[in-house]
């Protein structure tokens, strides 16, 4: 995305890490994103004053990967949260500490979600990320069953 100013003769001046000047006709004030991509970019060498052809960088792949990792984390969290939330975690913790089998199975199910998250996180690329956690199945026992097992 270009940010900058037009001067009075139709030259768009954009400020990034360096000075980028794009020469546009006077009537080109409103451009679509596709039209912006088709513009010819020029860079001015400040020491010599010469104009150098310039191709703006593409999207930063590190940012794209980070966004995909954030989306992956959110998908894992949302999948978990649709079955179990904060108050149920306290119940689950109590049951695990008491050695209750259903609570231990549910804990293993939660672990499977986050194990899959970390496996997928390691494999995230600019082009791919799988945010479907349905392969983990639903919670093996309901919260009501866990409450009964723990004796609450």
PDB file of C-alpha atoms in Angstrom:
ATOM      1  CA  UNK A   1       0.000   0.000   0.000  1.00  0.00           C
ATOM      2  CA  UNK A   2       1.328   3.423  -0.921  1.00  0.00           C
ATOM      3  CA  UNK A   3       1.282   6.286   1.530  1.00  0.00           C
ATOM      4  CA  UNK A   4       2.354   9.733   0.538  1.00  0.00           C
ATOM      5  CA  UNK A   5       1.434  13.036  -1.022  1.00  0.00           C
ATOM      6  CA  UNK A   6       0.583  14.382  -4.455  1.00  0.00           C
ATOM      7  CA  UNK A   7       2.285  17.544  -5.495  1.00  0.00           C
ATOM      8  CA  UNK A   8       0.557  20.029  -7.746  1.00  0.00           C
ATOM      9  CA  UNK A   9       1.829  18.528 -11.027  1.00  0.00           C
ATOM     10  CA  UNK A  10       0.633  14.968 -10.376  1.00  0.00           C
ATOM     11  CA  UNK A  11       3.715  13.355  -8.871  1.00  0.00           C
ATOM     12  CA  UNK A  12       2.949  10.995  -6.041  1.00  0.00           C
ATOM     13  CA  UNK A  13       5.651  11.031  -3.370  1.00  0.00           C
ATOM     14  CA  UNK A  14       5.661   8.066  -1.035  1.00  0.00           C
ATOM     15  CA  UNK A  15       7.720   7.721   2.120  1.00  0.00           C
ATOM     16  CA  UNK A  16       8.922   4.278   3.184  1.00  0.00           C
ATOM     17  CA  UNK A  17      12.498   3.393   4.107  1.00  0.00           C
ATOM     18  CA  UNK A  18      13.530   5.491   1.159  1.00  0.00           C
ATOM     19  CA  UNK A  19      11.872   8.117  -1.011  1.00  0.00           C
ATOM     20  CA  UNK A  20       9.732   6.641  -3.762  1.00  0.00           C
ATOM     21  CA  UNK A  21       8.320   8.845  -6.491  1.00  0.00           C
ATOM     22  CA  UNK A  22       5.590   7.639  -8.822  1.00  0.00           C
ATOM     23  CA  UNK A  23       4.745   9.818 -11.799  1.00  0.00           C
ATOM     24  CA  UNK A  24       1.009   9.785 -12.457  1.00  0.00           C
ATOM     25  CA  UNK A  25      -1.196  11.745 -14.822  1.00  0.00           C
ATOM     26  CA  UNK A  26      -3.168  14.574 -13.211  1.00  0.00           C
ATOM     27  CA  UNK A  27      -6.454  12.651 -13.583  1.00  0.00           C
ATOM     28  CA  UNK A  28      -5.195   9.498 -11.822  1.00  0.00           C
ATOM     29  CA  UNK A  29      -6.032  10.545  -8.292  1.00  0.00           C
ATOM     30  CA  UNK A  30      -8.501   7.697  -7.634  1.00  0.00           C
ATOM     31  CA  UNK A  31      -6.840   4.371  -8.418  1.00  0.00           C
ATOM     32  CA  UNK A  32      -7.914   0.837  -7.629  1.00  0.00           C
ATOM     33  CA  UNK A  33      -5.419  -1.450  -5.836  1.00  0.00           C
ATOM     34  CA  UNK A  34      -4.880  -3.283  -9.126  1.00  0.00           C
ATOM     35  CA  UNK A  35      -4.031  -0.006 -10.871  1.00  0.00           C
ATOM     36  CA  UNK A  36      -1.544   0.834  -8.122  1.00  0.00           C
ATOM     37  CA  UNK A  37       0.217  -2.466  -8.725  1.00  0.00           C
ATOM     38  CA  UNK A  38       0.614  -1.571 -12.408  1.00  0.00           C
ATOM     39  CA  UNK A  39       2.361   1.770 -11.719  1.00  0.00           C
ATOM     40  CA  UNK A  40       6.008   2.303 -12.557  1.00  0.00           C
ATOM     41  CA  UNK A  41       7.990   3.138  -9.454  1.00  0.00           C
ATOM     42  CA  UNK A  42      11.059   5.314  -9.462  1.00  0.00           C
ATOM     43  CA  UNK A  43      13.580   5.908  -6.715  1.00  0.00           C
ATOM     44  CA  UNK A  44      15.703   9.022  -6.478  1.00  0.00           C
ATOM     45  CA  UNK A  45      19.333   8.633  -5.465  1.00  0.00           C
ATOM     46  CA  UNK A  46      19.628  11.562  -3.069  1.00  0.00           C
ATOM     47  CA  UNK A  47      23.406  11.875  -3.482  1.00  0.00           C
ATOM     48  CA  UNK A  48      23.404  12.087  -7.285  1.00  0.00           C
ATOM     49  CA  UNK A  49      19.849  13.190  -7.987  1.00  0.00           C
ATOM     50  CA  UNK A  50      19.454  10.419 -10.558  1.00  0.00           C
ATOM     51  CA  UNK A  51      16.232   8.498 -10.901  1.00  0.00           C
ATOM     52  CA  UNK A  52      16.547   4.724 -10.470  1.00  0.00           C
ATOM     53  CA  UNK A  53      13.832   2.217 -11.475  1.00  0.00           C
ATOM     54  CA  UNK A  54      12.413   0.674  -8.341  1.00  0.00           C
ATOM     55  CA  UNK A  55      10.252  -2.368  -7.725  1.00  0.00           C
ATOM     56  CA  UNK A  56       8.536  -2.190  -4.348  1.00  0.00           C
ATOM     57  CA  UNK A  57       8.963  -5.246  -2.163  1.00  0.00           C
ATOM     58  CA  UNK A  58       6.214  -7.830  -1.998  1.00  0.00           C
ATOM     59  CA  UNK A  59       4.449  -8.690   1.210  1.00  0.00           C
ATOM     60  CA  UNK A  60       6.743  -9.603   4.072  1.00  0.00           C
ATOM     61  CA  UNK A  61       6.608 -13.395   4.337  1.00  0.00           C
ATOM     62  CA  UNK A  62       7.428 -13.316   8.053  1.00  0.00           C
ATOM     63  CA  UNK A  63       4.328 -11.205   8.685  1.00  0.00           C
ATOM     64  CA  UNK A  64       2.150 -13.533   6.600  1.00  0.00           C
ATOM     65  CA  UNK A  65       3.444 -16.608   8.447  1.00  0.00           C
ATOM     66  CA  UNK A  66       2.913 -14.891  11.819  1.00  0.00           C
ATOM     67  CA  UNK A  67      -0.683 -14.054  10.838  1.00  0.00           C
ATOM     68  CA  UNK A  68      -1.276 -17.666   9.835  1.00  0.00           C
ATOM     69  CA  UNK A  69       0.175 -18.895  13.137  1.00  0.00           C
ATOM     70  CA  UNK A  70      -2.134 -16.501  14.999  1.00  0.00           C
ATOM     71  CA  UNK A  71      -5.098 -17.831  12.996  1.00  0.00           C
ATOM     72  CA  UNK A  72      -4.018 -21.401  13.783  1.00  0.00           C
ATOM     73  CA  UNK A  73      -3.790 -20.657  17.513  1.00  0.00           C
ATOM     74  CA  UNK A  74      -7.199 -18.984  17.449  1.00  0.00           C
ATOM     75  CA  UNK A  75      -8.722 -21.979  15.654  1.00  0.00           C
ATOM     76  CA  UNK A  76      -7.285 -24.404  18.250  1.00  0.00           C
ATOM     77  CA  UNK A  77      -8.491 -22.198  21.094  1.00  0.00           C
ATOM     78  CA  UNK A  78     -11.971 -21.806  19.573  1.00  0.00           C
ATOM     79  CA  UNK A  79     -12.250 -25.556  18.988  1.00  0.00           C
ATOM     80  CA  UNK A  80     -11.313 -26.276  22.593  1.00  0.00           C
ATOM     81  CA  UNK A  81     -13.555 -23.508  23.947  1.00  0.00           C
ATOM     82  CA  UNK A  82     -16.659 -24.767  22.170  1.00  0.00           C
ATOM     83  CA  UNK A  83     -16.478 -27.822  24.436  1.00  0.00           C
ATOM     84  CA  UNK A  84     -14.808 -26.635  27.630  1.00  0.00           C
ATOM     85  CA  UNK A  85     -14.126 -23.254  29.256  1.00  0.00           C
ATOM     86  CA  UNK A  86     -12.463 -21.766  32.318  1.00  0.00           C
ATOM     87  CA  UNK A  87     -14.796 -23.020  35.016  1.00  0.00           C
ATOM     88  CA  UNK A  88     -14.728 -26.553  33.619  1.00  0.00           C
ATOM     89  CA  UNK A  89     -10.913 -26.497  33.632  1.00  0.00           C
ATOM     90  CA  UNK A  90     -11.000 -26.172  37.420  1.00  0.00           C
ATOM     91  CA  UNK A  91     -13.259 -29.213  37.597  1.00  0.00           C
ATOM     92  CA  UNK A  92     -11.000 -31.097  35.197  1.00  0.00           C
ATOM     93  CA  UNK A  93      -7.893 -30.239  37.222  1.00  0.00           C
ATOM     94  CA  UNK A  94      -9.557 -31.460  40.405  1.00  0.00           C
ATOM     95  CA  UNK A  95     -10.526 -34.723  38.712  1.00  0.00           C
ATOM     96  CA  UNK A  96      -7.035 -35.327  37.332  1.00  0.00           C
ATOM     97  CA  UNK A  97      -5.505 -34.711  40.761  1.00  0.00           C
ATOM     98  CA  UNK A  98      -7.934 -37.284  42.158  1.00  0.00           C
ATOM     99  CA  UNK A  99      -6.980 -39.754  39.404  1.00  0.00           C
ATOM    100  CA  UNK A 100     -10.493 -39.838  37.910  1.00  0.00           C
ATOM    101  CA  UNK A 101     -10.405 -41.773  34.597  1.00  0.00           C
ATOM    102  CA  UNK A 102     -12.877 -39.610  32.630  1.00  0.00           C
ATOM    103  CA  UNK A 103     -11.028 -36.437  33.624  1.00  0.00           C
ATOM    104  CA  UNK A 104      -7.744 -38.012  32.535  1.00  0.00           C
ATOM    105  CA  UNK A 105      -9.280 -38.968  29.153  1.00  0.00           C
ATOM    106  CA  UNK A 106     -10.592 -35.424  28.626  1.00  0.00           C
ATOM    107  CA  UNK A 107      -7.141 -34.050  29.512  1.00  0.00           C
ATOM    108  CA  UNK A 108      -5.625 -36.372  26.889  1.00  0.00           C
ATOM    109  CA  UNK A 109      -8.176 -35.071  24.376  1.00  0.00           C
ATOM    110  CA  UNK A 110      -7.180 -31.459  25.168  1.00  0.00           C
ATOM    111  CA  UNK A 111      -3.539 -32.448  24.806  1.00  0.00           C
ATOM    112  CA  UNK A 112      -4.287 -33.903  21.360  1.00  0.00           C
ATOM    113  CA  UNK A 113      -5.646 -30.524  20.201  1.00  0.00           C
ATOM    114  CA  UNK A 114      -2.568 -28.627  21.347  1.00  0.00           C
ATOM    115  CA  UNK A 115      -0.150 -31.308  20.118  1.00  0.00           C
ATOM    116  CA  UNK A 116      -1.756 -30.967  16.690  1.00  0.00           C
ATOM    117  CA  UNK A 117      -1.494 -27.178  16.978  1.00  0.00           C
ATOM    118  CA  UNK A 118       2.278 -27.368  17.592  1.00  0.00           C
ATOM    119  CA  UNK A 119       2.765 -29.869  14.764  1.00  0.00           C
ATOM    120  CA  UNK A 120       0.894 -27.614  12.378  1.00  0.00           C
ATOM    121  CA  UNK A 121       2.610 -24.496  13.672  1.00  0.00           C
ATOM    122  CA  UNK A 122       5.978 -26.011  12.750  1.00  0.00           C
ATOM    123  CA  UNK A 123       4.693 -26.653   9.221  1.00  0.00           C
ATOM    124  CA  UNK A 124       3.064 -23.242   8.538  1.00  0.00           C
ATOM    125  CA  UNK A 125       4.169 -21.618   5.299  1.00  0.00           C
ATOM    126  CA  UNK A 126       3.072 -18.548   3.377  1.00  0.00           C
ATOM    127  CA  UNK A 127       0.884 -20.784   1.220  1.00  0.00           C
ATOM    128  CA  UNK A 128      -0.608 -23.208   3.715  1.00  0.00           C
ATOM    129  CA  UNK A 129      -2.046 -23.705   7.160  1.00  0.00           C
ATOM    130  CA  UNK A 130      -4.697 -26.183   8.260  1.00  0.00           C
ATOM    131  CA  UNK A 131      -6.992 -24.716  10.906  1.00  0.00           C
ATOM    132  CA  UNK A 132      -9.481 -27.594  11.062  1.00  0.00           C
ATOM    133  CA  UNK A 133      -9.246 -29.359  14.420  1.00  0.00           C
ATOM    134  CA  UNK A 134     -12.286 -31.589  13.925  1.00  0.00           C
ATOM    135  CA  UNK A 135      -9.911 -34.558  13.481  1.00  0.00           C
ATOM    136  CA  UNK A 136      -9.540 -34.460  17.272  1.00  0.00           C
ATOM    137  CA  UNK A 137     -13.220 -35.247  17.659  1.00  0.00           C
ATOM    138  CA  UNK A 138     -15.505 -33.830  20.288  1.00  0.00           C
ATOM    139  CA  UNK A 139     -14.942 -33.874  24.012  1.00  0.00           C
ATOM    140  CA  UNK A 140     -15.093 -37.550  25.077  1.00  0.00           C
ATOM    141  CA  UNK A 141     -17.208 -36.895  28.178  1.00  0.00           C
ATOM    142  CA  UNK A 142     -19.613 -34.072  28.926  1.00  0.00           C
ATOM    143  CA  UNK A 143     -18.988 -31.576  31.696  1.00  0.00           C
ATOM    144  CA  UNK A 144     -21.967 -33.077  33.496  1.00  0.00           C
ATOM    145  CA  UNK A 145     -20.288 -36.509  33.403  1.00  0.00           C
ATOM    146  CA  UNK A 146     -17.074 -35.007  34.769  1.00  0.00           C
ATOM    147  CA  UNK A 147     -18.999 -33.276  37.560  1.00  0.00           C
ATOM    148  CA  UNK A 148     -20.612 -36.575  38.524  1.00  0.00           C
ATOM    149  CA  UNK A 149     -17.254 -38.372  38.441  1.00  0.00           C
ATOM    150  CA  UNK A 150     -15.585 -35.738  40.654  1.00  0.00           C
ATOM    151  CA  UNK A 151     -18.590 -35.669  42.964  1.00  0.00           C
ATOM    152  CA  UNK A 152     -19.578 -32.040  42.497  1.00  0.00           C
TER     153      UNK A 152
END
